[in-house]
CSV table of C-alpha atoms in Angstrom, one decimal:
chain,number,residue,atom,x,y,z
F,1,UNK,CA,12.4,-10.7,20.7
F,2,UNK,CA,12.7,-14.3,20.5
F,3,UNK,CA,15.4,-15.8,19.2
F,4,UNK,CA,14.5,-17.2,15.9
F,5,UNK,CA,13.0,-14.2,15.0
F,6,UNK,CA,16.9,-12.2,16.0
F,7,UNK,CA,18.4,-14.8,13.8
F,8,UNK,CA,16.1,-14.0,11.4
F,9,UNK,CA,16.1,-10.3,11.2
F,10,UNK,CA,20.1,-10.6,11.2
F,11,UNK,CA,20.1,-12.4,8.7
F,12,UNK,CA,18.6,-10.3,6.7
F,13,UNK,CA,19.6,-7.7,7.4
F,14,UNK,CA,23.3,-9.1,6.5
F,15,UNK,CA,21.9,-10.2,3.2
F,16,UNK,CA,20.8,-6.8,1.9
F,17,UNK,CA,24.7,-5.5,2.9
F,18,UNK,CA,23.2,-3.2,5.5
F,19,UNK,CA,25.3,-4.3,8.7
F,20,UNK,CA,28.0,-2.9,10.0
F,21,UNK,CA,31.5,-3.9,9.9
F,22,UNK,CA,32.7,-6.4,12.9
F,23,UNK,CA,33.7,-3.4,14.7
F,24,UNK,CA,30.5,-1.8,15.0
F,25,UNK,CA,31.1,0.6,12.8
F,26,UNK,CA,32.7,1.7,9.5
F,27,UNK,CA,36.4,1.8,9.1
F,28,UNK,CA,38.8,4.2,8.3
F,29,UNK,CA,38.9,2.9,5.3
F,30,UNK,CA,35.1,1.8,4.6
F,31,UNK,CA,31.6,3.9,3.5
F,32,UNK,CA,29.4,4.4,6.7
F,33,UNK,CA,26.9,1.5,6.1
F,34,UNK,CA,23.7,2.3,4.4
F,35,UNK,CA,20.2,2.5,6.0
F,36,UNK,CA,17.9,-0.6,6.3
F,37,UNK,CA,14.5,0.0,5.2
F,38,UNK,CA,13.4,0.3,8.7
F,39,UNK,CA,15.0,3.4,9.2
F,40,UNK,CA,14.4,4.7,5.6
F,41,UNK,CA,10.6,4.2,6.3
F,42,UNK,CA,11.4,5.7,9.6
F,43,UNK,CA,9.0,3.1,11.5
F,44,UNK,CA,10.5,4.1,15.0
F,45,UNK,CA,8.9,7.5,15.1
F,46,UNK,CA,5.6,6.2,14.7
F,47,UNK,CA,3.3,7.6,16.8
F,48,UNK,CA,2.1,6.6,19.8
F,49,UNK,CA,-1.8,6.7,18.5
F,50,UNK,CA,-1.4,4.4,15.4
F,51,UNK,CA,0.5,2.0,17.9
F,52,UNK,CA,-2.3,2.3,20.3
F,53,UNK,CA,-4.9,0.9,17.4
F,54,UNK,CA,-2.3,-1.8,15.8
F,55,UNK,CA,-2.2,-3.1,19.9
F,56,UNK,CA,-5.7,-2.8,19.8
F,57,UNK,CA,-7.0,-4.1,16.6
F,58,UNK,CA,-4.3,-6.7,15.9
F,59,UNK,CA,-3.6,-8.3,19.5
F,60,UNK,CA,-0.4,-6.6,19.9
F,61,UNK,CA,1.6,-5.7,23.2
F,62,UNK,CA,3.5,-2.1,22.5
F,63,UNK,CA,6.9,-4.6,22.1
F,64,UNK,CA,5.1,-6.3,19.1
F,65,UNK,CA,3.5,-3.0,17.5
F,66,UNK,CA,6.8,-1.7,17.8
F,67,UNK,CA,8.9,-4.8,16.2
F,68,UNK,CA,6.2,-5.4,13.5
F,69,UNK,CA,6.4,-2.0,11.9
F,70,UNK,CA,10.5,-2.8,11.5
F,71,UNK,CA,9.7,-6.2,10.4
F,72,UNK,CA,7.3,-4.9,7.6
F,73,UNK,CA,9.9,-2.2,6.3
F,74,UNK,CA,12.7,-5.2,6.2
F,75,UNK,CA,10.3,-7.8,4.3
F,76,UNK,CA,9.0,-5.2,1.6
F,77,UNK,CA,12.7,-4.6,1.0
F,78,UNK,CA,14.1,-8.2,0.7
F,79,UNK,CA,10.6,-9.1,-0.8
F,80,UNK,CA,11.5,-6.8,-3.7
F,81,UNK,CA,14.8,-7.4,-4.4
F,82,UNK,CA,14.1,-10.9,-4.6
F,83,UNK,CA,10.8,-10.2,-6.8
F,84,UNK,CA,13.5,-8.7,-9.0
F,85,UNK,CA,15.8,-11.4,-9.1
F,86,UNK,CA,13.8,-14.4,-9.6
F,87,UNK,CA,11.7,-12.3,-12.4
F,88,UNK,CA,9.0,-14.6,-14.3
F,89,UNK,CA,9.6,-17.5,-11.4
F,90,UNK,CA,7.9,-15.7,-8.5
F,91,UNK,CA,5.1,-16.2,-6.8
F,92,UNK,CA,4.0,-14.1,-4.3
F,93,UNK,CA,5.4,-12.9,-0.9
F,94,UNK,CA,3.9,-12.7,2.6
F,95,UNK,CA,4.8,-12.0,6.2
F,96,UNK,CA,3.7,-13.8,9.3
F,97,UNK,CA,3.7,-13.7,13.2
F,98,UNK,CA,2.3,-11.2,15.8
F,99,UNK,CA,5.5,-9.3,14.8
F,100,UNK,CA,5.4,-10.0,11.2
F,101,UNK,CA,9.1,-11.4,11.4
F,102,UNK,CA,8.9,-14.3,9.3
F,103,UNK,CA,8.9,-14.0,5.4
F,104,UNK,CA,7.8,-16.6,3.1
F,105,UNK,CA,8.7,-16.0,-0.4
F,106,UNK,CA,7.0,-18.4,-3.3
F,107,UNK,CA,8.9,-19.4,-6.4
F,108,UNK,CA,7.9,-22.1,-9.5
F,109,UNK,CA,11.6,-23.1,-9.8
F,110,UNK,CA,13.8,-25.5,-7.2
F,111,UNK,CA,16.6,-23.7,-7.8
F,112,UNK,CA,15.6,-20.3,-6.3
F,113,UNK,CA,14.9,-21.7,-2.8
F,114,UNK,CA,18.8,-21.7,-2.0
F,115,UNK,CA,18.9,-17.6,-2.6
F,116,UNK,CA,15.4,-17.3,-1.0
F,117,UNK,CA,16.7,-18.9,2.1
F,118,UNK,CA,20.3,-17.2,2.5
F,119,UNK,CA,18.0,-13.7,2.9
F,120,UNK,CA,16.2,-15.0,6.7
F,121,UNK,CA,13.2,-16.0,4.5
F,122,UNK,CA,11.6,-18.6,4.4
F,123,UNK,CA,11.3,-20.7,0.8
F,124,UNK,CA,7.7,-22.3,-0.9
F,125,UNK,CA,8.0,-24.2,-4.1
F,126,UNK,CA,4.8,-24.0,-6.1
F,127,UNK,CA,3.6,-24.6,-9.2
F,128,UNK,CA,2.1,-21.4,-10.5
F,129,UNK,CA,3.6,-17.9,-10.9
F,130,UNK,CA,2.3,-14.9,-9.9
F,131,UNK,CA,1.9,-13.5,-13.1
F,132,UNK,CA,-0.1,-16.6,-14.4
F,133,UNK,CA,-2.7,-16.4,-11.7
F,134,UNK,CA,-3.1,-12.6,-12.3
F,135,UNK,CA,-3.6,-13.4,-16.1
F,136,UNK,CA,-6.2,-15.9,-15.2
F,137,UNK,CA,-8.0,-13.0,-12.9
F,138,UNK,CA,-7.8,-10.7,-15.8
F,139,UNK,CA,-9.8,-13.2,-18.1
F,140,UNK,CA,-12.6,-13.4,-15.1
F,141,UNK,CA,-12.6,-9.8,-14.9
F,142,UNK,CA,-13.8,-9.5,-18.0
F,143,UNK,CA,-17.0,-12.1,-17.6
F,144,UNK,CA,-17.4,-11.2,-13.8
F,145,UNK,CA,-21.3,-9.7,-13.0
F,146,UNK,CA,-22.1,-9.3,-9.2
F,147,UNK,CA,-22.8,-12.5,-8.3
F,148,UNK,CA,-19.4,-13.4,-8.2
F,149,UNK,CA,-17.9,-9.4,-6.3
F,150,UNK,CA,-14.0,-10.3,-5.9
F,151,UNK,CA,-11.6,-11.9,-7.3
F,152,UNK,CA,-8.2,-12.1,-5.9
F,153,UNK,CA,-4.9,-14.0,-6.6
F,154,UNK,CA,-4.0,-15.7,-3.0
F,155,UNK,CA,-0.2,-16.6,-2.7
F,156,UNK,CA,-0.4,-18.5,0.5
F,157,UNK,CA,-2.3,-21.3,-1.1
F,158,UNK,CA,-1.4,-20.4,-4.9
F,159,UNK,CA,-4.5,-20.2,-6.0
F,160,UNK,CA,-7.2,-17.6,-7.4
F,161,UNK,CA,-9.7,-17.3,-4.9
F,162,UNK,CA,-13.1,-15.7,-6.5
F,163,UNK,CA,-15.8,-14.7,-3.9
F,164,UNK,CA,-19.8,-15.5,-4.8
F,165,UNK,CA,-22.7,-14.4,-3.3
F,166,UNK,CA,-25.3,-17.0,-5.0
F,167,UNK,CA,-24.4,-21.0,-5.1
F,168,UNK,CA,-22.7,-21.9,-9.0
F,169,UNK,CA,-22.2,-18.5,-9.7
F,170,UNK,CA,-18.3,-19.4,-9.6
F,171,UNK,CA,-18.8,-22.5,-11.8
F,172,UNK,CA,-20.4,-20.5,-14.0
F,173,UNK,CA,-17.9,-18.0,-14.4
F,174,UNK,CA,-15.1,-20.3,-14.6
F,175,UNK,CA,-16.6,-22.6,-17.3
F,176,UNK,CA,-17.6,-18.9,-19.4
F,177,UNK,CA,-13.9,-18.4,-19.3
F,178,UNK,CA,-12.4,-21.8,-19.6
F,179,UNK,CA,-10.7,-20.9,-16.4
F,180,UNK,CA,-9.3,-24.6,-14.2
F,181,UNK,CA,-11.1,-25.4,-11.6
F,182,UNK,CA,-8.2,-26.8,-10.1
F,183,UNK,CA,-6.8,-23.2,-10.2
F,184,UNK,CA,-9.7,-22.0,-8.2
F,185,UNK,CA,-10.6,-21.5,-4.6
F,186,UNK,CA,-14.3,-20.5,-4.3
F,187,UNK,CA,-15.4,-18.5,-0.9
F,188,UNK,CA,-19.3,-18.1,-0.3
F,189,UNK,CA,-19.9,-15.0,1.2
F,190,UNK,CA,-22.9,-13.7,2.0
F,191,UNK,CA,-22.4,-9.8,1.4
F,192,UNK,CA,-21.3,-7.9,-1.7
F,193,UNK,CA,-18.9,-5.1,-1.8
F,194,UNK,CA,-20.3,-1.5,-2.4
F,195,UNK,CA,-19.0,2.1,-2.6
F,196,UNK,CA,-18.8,3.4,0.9
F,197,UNK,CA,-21.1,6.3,0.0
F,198,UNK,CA,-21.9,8.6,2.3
F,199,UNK,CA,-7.3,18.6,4.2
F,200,UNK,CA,-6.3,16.0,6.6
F,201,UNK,CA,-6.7,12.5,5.5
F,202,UNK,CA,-9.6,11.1,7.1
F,203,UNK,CA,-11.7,13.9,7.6
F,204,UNK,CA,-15.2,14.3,6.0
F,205,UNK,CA,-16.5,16.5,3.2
F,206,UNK,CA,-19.7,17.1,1.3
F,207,UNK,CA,-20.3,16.5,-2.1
F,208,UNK,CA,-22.7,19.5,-4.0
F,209,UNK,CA,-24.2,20.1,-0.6
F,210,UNK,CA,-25.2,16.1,0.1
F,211,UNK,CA,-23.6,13.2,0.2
F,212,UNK,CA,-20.0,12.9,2.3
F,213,UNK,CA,-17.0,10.9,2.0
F,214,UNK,CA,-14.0,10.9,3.2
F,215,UNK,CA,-10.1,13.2,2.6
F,216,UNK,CA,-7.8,10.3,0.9
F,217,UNK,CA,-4.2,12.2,1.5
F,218,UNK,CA,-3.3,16.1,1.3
F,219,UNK,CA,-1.6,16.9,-1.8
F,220,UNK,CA,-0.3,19.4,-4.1
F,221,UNK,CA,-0.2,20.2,-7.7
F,222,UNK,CA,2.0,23.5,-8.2
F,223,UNK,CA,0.8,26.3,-6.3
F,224,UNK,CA,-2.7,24.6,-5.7
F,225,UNK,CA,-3.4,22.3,-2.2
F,226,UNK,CA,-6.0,19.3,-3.2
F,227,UNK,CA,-6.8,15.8,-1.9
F,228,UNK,CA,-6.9,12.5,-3.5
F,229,UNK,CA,-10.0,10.7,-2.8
F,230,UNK,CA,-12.3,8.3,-4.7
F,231,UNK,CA,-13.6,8.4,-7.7
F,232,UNK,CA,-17.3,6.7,-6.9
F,233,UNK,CA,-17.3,10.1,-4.5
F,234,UNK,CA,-18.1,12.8,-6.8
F,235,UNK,CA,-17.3,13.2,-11.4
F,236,UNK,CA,-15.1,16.3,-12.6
F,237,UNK,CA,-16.8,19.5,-11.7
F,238,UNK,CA,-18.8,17.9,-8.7
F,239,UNK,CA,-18.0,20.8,-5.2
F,240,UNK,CA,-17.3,19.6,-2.4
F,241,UNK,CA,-17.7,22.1,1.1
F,242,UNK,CA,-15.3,20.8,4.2
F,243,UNK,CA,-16.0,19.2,6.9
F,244,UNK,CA,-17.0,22.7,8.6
F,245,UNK,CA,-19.7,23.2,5.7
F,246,UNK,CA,-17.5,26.0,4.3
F,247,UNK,CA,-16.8,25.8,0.6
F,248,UNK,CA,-13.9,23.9,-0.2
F,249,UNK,CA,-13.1,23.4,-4.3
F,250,UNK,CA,-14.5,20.6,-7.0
F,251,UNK,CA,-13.0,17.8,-8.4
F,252,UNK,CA,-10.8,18.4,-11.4
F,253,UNK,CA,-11.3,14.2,-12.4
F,254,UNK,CA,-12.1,11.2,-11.6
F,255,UNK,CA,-12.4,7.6,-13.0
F,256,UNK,CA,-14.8,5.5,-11.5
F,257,UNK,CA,-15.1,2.3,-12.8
F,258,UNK,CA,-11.8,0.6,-14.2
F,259,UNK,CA,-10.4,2.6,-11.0
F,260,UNK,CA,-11.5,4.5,-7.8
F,261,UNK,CA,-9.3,7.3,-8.0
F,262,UNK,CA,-10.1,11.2,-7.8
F,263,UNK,CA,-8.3,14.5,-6.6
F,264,UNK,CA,-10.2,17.7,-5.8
F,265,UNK,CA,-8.6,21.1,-5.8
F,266,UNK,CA,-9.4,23.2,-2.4
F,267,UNK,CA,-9.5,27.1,-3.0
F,268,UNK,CA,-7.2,29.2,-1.3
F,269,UNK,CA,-9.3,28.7,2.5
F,270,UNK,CA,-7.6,25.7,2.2
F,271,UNK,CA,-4.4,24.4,3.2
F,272,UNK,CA,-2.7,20.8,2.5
F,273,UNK,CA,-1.1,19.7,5.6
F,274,UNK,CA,1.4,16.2,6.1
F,275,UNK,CA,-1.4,14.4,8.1
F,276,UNK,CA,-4.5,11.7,8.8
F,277,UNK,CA,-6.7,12.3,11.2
F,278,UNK,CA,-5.9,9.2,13.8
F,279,UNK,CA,-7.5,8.0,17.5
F,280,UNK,CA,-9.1,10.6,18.8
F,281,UNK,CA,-8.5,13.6,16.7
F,282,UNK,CA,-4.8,13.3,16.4
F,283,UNK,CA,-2.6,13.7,13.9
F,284,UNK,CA,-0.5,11.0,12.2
F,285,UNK,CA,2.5,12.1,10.0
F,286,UNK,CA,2.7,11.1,6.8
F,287,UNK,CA,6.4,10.6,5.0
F,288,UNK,CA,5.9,8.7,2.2
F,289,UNK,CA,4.3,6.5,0.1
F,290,UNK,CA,5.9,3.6,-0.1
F,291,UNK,CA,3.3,0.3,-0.9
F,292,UNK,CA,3.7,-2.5,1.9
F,293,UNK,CA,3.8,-6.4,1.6
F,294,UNK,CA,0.9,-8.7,1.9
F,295,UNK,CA,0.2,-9.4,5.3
F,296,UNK,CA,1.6,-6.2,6.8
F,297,UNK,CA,-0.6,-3.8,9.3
F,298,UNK,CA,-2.9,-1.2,7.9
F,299,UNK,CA,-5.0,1.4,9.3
F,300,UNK,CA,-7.6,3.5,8.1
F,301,UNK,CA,-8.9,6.9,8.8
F,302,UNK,CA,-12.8,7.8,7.7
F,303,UNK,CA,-15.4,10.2,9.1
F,304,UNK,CA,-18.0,7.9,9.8
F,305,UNK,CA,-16.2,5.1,12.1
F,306,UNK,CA,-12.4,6.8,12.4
F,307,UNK,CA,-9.7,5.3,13.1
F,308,UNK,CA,-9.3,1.1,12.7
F,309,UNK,CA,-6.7,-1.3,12.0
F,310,UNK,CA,-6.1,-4.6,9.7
F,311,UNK,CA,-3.8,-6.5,7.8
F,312,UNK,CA,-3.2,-6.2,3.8
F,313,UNK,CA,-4.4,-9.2,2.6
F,314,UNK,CA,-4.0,-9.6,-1.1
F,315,UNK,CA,-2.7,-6.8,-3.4
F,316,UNK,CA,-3.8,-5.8,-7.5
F,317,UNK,CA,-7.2,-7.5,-6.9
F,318,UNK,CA,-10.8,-7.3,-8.8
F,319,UNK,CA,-14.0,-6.3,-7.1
F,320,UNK,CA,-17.3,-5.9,-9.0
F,321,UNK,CA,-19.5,-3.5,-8.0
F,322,UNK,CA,-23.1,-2.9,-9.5
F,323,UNK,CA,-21.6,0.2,-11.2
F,324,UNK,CA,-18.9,-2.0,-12.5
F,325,UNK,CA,-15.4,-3.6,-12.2
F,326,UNK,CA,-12.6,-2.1,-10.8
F,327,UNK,CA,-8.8,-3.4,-11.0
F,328,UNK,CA,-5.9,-3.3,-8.9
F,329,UNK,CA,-7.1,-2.3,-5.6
F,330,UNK,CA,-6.0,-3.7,-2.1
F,331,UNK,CA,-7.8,-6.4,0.2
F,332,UNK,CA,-7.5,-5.7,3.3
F,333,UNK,CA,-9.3,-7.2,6.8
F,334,UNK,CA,-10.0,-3.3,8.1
F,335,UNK,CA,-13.7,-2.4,8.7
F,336,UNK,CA,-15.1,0.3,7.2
F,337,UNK,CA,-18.8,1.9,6.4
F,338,UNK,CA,-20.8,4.5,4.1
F,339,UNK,CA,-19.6,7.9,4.6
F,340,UNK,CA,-15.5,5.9,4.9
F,341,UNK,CA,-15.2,6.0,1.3
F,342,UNK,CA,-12.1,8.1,0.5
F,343,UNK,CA,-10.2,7.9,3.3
F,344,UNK,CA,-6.8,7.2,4.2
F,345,UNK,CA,-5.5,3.9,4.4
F,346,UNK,CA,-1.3,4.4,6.4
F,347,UNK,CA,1.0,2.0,7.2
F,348,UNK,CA,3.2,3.3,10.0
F,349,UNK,CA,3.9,6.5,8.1
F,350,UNK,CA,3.7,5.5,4.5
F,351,UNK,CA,0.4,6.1,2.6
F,352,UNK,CA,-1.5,3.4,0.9
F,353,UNK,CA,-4.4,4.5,-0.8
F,354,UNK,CA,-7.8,5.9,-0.4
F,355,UNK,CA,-11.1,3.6,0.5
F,356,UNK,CA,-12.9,2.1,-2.2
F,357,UNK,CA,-15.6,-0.4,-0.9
F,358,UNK,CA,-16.2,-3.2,1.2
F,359,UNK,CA,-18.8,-5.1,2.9
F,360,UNK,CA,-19.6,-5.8,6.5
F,361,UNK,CA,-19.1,-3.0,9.2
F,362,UNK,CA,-17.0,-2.0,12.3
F,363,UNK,CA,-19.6,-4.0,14.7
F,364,UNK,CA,-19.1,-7.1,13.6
F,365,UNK,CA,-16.2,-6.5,11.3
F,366,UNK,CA,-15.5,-6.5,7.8
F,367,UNK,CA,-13.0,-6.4,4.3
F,368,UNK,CA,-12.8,-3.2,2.4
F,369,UNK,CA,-10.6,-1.9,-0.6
F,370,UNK,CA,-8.4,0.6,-0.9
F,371,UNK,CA,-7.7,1.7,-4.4
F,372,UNK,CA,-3.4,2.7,-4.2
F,373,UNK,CA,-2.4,5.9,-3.7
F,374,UNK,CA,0.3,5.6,-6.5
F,375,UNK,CA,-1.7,5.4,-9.5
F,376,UNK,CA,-3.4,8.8,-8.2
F,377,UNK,CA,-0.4,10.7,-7.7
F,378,UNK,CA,1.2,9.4,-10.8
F,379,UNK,CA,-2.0,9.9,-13.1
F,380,UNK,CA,-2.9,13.5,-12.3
F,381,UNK,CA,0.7,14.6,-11.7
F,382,UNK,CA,0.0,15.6,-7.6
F,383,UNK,CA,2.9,15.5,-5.0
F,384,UNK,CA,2.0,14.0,-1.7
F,385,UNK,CA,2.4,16.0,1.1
F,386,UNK,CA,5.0,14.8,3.7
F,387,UNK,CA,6.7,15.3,6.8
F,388,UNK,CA,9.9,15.7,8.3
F,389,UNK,CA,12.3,14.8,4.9
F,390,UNK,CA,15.5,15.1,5.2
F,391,UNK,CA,17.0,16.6,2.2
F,392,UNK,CA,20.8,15.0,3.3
F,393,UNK,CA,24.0,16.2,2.8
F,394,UNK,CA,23.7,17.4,-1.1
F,395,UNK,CA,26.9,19.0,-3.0
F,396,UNK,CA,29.8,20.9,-1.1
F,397,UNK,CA,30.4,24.4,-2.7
F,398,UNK,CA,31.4,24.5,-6.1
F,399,UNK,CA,30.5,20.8,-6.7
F,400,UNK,CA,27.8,20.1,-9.6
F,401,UNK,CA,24.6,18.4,-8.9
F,402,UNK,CA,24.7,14.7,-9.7
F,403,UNK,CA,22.7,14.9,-12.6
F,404,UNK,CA,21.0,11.6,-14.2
F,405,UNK,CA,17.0,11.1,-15.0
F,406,UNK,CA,15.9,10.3,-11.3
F,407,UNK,CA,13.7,13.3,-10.3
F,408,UNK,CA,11.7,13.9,-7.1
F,409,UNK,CA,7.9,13.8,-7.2
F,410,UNK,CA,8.0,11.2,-10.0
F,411,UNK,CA,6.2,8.2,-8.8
F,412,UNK,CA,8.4,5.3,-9.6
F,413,UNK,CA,6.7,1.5,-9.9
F,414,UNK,CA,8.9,-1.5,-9.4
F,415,UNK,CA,11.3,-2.5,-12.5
F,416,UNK,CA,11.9,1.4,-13.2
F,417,UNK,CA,14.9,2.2,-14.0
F,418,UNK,CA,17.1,5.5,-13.7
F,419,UNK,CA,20.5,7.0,-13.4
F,420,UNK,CA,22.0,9.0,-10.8
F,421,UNK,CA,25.6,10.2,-10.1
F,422,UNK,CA,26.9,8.3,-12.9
F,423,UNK,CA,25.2,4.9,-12.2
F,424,UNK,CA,21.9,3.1,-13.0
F,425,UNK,CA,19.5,2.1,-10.4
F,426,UNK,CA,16.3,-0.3,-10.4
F,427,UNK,CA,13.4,0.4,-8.2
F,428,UNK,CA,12.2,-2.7,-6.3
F,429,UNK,CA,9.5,-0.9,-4.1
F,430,UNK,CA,6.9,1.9,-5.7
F,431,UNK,CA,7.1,5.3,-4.3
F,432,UNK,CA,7.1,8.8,-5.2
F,433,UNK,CA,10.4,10.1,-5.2
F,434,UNK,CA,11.2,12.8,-2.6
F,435,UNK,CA,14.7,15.0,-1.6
F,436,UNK,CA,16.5,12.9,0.9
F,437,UNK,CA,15.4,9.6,-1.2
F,438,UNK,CA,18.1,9.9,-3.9
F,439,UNK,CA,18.8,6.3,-4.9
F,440,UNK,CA,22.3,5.8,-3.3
F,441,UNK,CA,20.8,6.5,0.2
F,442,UNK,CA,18.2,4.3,0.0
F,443,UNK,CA,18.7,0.8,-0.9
F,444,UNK,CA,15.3,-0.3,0.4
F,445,UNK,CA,13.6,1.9,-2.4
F,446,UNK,CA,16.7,1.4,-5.0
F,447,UNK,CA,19.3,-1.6,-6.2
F,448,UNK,CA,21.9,-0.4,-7.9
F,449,UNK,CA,22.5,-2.8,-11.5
């Protein structure tokens, strides 16, 4: 690793409290030092198959795949706890560099740049907030037709960056809403975004007997296995047969536009297992579900093209499709085609969300959308299926549970708050709760206030 990128990670590292003591190790008379997010998110058991595409699809040698999954777990971490102190003032957050070891964080206010910097990352002074840009978005959403697909806020160049297909449709959409042009970055492209028409995460299903998509992420809901998926796929009531052609369940809802997101209940044939299909037929282990930073590595699993890798580009943005507008899904720079739509977006072990639309294809690449897994889980009430949690130590004999409102399987979003052995905790990165992930062991997921 070079060594402005060790200086970097050290520092913060330091500046989330997670280092050891001088010695090495704790004291006699200290706490064992808590976990950085990289070991949290467990990036060092990824597999050797999602490594394989990252160093394929990204440029990567193995040293790089390896360093950029740790790099990613240790940005969304300082990221969030910095989202959380600079409140109304931020701007936006990214990660740069084959490894993804420099942060840049984005604030409206001078004063922040001193506590941005004294984390490893890197400080821009801008002049709008993130959540001004995102209220300017909202207004196009609501005027947006398809001549003018996506809309996204962009924090590298803080600006909202709207996407047209035909020449003035932009202008015309900004001068409908009264939107700055000055606020405004327009991109001509030449190809709209469209549902990828056409229980392991990536594999394919049928829809009443024609149409396929893609598994999203194995789940469960009680005693019944499931998958989320999209909702353009199939409406409530809609069967669906595996990819074997054997009868697999129906979809018990779905909300297509306004969102993407579905789950279908599998009948007793079928199991939910803790894995998307990756390179080759493998399997990838899922663990969690914890959102990444813009900028971090993505790959997606769908029965048409497989198994291909990208970069999250922007988060919470706006795509119209000819059915309509949906809202808070995920840009990303992974290709994807018809009979995709569904499938798993992972980063290293954490699921993302399930694939929405796009435009271009995996010959001469393309973006697509994923629509978060998070929403899904927390709207229908599912529990993502996982692997290898470690429920921790727990209560010697005879001592009472903990107690306090925190719960696992709750989906928590950033700024959530809940209590927990006697003290309060703030989430700064959205996840669904899980045993092992109490918030005292992990201070990537939870900030004690």
């Amino acid at each position: 690793m070079p060594k402005r990128h060790a200086r970097a990670a050290c520092t913060a590292l330091a500046a989330a409290g997670l280092l050891l003591a001088a010695t090495g190790g704790a004291t006699a008379d200290s706490a064992p030092a808590a976990p950085s997010a990289a070991v949290t998110l467990r990036t060092a058991d990824a597999p050797p198959e999602l490594l394989a595409a990252m160093q394929r699809d990204l440029g990567l040698t193995p040293t790089q795949a390896k360093a950029r999954l740790a790099h990613e777990a240790e940005a969304g971490a300082t990221a969030a706890r910095l989202r959380d102190r600079l409140g109304a003032a931020f701007a936006g957050a990214w990660v740069d560099g084959a490894d993804a070891a420099v942060l840049t964080v984005a604030t409206t206010r001078a004063a922040d740049t001193a506590a941005i910097r004294a984390t490893g990352a890197r400080a821009k002074l801008v002049t709008r907030t993130l959540a001004e840009l995102d209220a300017d978005r909202a207004a196009l959403d609501r005027a947006a037709g398809p001549a003018t697909p996506v809309r996204y806020v962009d924090p590298r160049s803080n600006t909202l960056v709207v996407e047209e297909t035909e020449a003035g449709a932009a202008a015309a959409l900004l001068a409908a809403t009264g939107t700055g042009a000055d606020r405004v970055t327009v991109v001509r492209t030449a190809e709209a975004p469209r549902p990828l028409y056409d229980l392991r995460g990536g594999d394919a299903y049928y829809m009443n007997g024609s149409g396929r998509c893609s598994v999203g992420f194995p789940v469960t809901k009680g005693a019944t296995n499931g998958f989320a998926t999209a909702g353009h796929c199939g409406r409530a009531g809609t069967t669906t047969s595996g990819f074997n052609q054997v009868a697999q369940g129906s979809f018990q809802a779905s909300v297509f536009p306004g969102n993407d997101m579905a789950w279908v209940a599998a009948n007793t044939q079928w199991t939910a297992t803790p894995y998307v299909k990756g390179s080759g037929g493998a399997n990838v282990q899922v663990t969690g579900s914890v959102l990444q930073p813009v900028g971090a590595s993505v790959c997606r699993s769908g029965s048409t093209t497989g198994w291909h890798c990208g970069t999250i580009q922007q988060h919470n943005t706006s795509v119209t499709y000819p059915e309509g507008t949906i809202s808070g899904v995920t840009r990303t720079t992974v290709c994807a085609e018809p009979g995709d739509s569904g499938g798993s977006y992972i980063s290293g072990s954490q699921a993302q969300g399930v694939t929405s639309g796009g435009s271009g294809n995996c010959s001469s690449g393309g973006t697509t959308f994923f629509q978060p897994l998070n929403p899904i889980l927390s709207a229908y009430g599912l529990t993502l299926k996982v692997s290898g949690s470690d429920p921790g130590p727990g209560p010697g004999p005879g001592e009472p549970e903990p107690g306090g409102t925190w719960k696992a399987g709750t989906v928590y979003a950033a700024g959530a708050t809940v209590t927990h052995g006697g003290a309060s905790y703030r989430c700064i990165q959205g996840h669904q709760a899980q045993t092992g992930w109490e918030p005292p062991n992990v201070p990537a997921l939870w900030q004690r206030v």
